[in-house]
PDB file of C-alpha atoms in Angstrom:
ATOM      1  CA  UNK A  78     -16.336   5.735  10.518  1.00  0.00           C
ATOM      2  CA  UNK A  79     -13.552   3.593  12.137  1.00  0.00           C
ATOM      3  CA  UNK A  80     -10.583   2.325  10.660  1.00  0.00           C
ATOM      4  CA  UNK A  81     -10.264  -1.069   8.877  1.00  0.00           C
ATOM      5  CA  UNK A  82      -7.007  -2.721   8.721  1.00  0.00           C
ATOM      6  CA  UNK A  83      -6.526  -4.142   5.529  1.00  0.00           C
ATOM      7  CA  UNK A  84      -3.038  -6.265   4.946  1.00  0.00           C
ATOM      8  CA  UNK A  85      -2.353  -7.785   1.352  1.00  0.00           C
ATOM      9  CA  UNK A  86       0.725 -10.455   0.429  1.00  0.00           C
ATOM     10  CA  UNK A  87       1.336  -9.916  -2.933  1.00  0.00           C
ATOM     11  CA  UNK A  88       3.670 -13.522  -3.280  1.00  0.00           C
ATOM     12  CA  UNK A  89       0.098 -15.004  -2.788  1.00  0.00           C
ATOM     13  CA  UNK A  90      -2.543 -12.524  -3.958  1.00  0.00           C
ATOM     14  CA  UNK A  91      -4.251 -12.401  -0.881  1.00  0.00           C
ATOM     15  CA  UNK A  92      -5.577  -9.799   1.475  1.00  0.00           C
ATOM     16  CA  UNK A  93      -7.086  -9.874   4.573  1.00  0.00           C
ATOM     17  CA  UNK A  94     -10.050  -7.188   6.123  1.00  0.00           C
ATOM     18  CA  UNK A  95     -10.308  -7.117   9.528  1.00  0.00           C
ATOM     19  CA  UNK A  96     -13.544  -6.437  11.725  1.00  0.00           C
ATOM     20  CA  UNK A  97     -11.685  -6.201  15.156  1.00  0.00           C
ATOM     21  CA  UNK A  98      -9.864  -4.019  17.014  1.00  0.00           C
ATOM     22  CA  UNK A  99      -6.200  -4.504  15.949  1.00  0.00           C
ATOM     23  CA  UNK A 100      -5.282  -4.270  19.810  1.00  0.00           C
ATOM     24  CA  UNK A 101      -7.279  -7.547  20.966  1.00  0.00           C
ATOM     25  CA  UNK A 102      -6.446 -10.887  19.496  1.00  0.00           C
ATOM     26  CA  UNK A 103      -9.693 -12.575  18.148  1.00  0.00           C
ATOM     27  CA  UNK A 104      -9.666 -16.320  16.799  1.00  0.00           C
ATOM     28  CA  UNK A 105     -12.108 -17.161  13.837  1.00  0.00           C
ATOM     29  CA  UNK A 106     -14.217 -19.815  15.020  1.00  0.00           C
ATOM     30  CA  UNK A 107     -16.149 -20.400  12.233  1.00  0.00           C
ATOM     31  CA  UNK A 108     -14.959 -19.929   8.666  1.00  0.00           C
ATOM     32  CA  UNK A 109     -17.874 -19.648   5.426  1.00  0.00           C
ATOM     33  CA  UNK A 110     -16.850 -20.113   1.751  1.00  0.00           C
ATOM     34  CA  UNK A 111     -18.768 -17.672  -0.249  1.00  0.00           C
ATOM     35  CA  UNK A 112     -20.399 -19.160  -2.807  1.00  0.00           C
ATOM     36  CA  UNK A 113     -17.570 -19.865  -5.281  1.00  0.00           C
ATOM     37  CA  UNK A 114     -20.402 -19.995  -8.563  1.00  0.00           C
ATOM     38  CA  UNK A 115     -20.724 -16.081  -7.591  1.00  0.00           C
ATOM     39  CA  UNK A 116     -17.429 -15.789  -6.596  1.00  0.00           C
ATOM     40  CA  UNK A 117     -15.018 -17.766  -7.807  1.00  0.00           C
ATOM     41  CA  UNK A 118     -14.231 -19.297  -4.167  1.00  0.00           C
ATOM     42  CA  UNK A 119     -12.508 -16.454  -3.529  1.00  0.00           C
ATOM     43  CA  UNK A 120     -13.888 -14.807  -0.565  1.00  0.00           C
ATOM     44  CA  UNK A 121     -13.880 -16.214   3.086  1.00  0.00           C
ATOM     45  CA  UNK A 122     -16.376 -15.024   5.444  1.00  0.00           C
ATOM     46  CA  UNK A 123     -14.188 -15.314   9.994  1.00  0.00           C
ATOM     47  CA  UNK A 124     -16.664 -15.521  12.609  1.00  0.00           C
ATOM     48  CA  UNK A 125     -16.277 -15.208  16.076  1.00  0.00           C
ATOM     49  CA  UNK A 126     -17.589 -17.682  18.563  1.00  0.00           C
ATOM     50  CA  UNK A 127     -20.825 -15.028  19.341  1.00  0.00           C
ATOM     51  CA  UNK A 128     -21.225 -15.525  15.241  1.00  0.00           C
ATOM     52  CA  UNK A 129     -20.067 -12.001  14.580  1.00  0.00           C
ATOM     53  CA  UNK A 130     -17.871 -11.237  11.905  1.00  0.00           C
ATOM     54  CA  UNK A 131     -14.426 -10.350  12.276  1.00  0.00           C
ATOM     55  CA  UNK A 132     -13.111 -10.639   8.705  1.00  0.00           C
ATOM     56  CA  UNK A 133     -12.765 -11.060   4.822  1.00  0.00           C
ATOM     57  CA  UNK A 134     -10.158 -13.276   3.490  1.00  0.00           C
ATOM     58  CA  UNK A 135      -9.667 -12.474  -0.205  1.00  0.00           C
ATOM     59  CA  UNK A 136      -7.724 -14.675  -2.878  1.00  0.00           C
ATOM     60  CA  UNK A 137      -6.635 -13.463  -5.740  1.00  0.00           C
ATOM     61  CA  UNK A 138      -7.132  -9.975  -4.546  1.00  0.00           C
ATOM     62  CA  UNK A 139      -6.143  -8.522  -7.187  1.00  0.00           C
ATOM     63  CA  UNK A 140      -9.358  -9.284  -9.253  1.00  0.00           C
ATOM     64  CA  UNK A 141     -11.729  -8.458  -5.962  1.00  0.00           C
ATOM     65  CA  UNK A 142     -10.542  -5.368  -4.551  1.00  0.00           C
ATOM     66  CA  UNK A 143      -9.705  -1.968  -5.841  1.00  0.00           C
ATOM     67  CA  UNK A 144      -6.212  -1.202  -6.522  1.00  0.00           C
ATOM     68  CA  UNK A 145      -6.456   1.765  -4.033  1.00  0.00           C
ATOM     69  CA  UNK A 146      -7.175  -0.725  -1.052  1.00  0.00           C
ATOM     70  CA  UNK A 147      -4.014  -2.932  -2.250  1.00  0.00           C
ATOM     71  CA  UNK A 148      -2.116  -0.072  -2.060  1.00  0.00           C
ATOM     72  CA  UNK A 149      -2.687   1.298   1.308  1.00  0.00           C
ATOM     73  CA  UNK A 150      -2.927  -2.036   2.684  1.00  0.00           C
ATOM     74  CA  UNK A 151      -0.405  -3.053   5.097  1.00  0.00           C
ATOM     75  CA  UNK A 152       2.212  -4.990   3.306  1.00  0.00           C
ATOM     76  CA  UNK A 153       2.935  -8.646   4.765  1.00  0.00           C
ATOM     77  CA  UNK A 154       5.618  -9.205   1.861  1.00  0.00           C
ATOM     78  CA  UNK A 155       8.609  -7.813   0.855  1.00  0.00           C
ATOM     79  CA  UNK A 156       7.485  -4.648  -1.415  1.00  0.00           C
ATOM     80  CA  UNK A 157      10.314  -5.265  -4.192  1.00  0.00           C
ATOM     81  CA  UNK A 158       8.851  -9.022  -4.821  1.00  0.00           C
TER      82      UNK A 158
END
């Protein structure tokens, strides 16, 4: 299975799963709310302009994603905040 890069800023609770190879610069084209009944709002579906995906956004992470991920995630914040 390949690698997912996963980064997480813990100032704003929000992580980030990426689809794409971390060497090639891919633009979302196309963003979908999940539906925030199921959700909270809290999940945002990036699509490519061919409609595939290339990543989860994920507010308040936190409360969506194991603590394991958050930790091994690549840190966009300063760790001591």
């Amino acid at each position: 299975m390949p690698d997912v890069k996963v980064t997480y800023d813990k100032t704003v609770n929000a992580a980030y799963v990426y689809f794409t190879d971390p060497q090639v610069n891919v633009r979302s084209a196309r963003m979908y709310p999940c539906d925030p009944i199921n959700v909270d709002g809290m999940i945002n579906l990036d699509f490519d302009e061919q409609g595939r995906l290339i990543g989860i956004e994920v507010l308040d992470a936190t409360s969506k994603l194991p603590e394991y991920v958050l930790h091994a995630a690549e840190r966009l914040d300063p760790e001591d905040c």
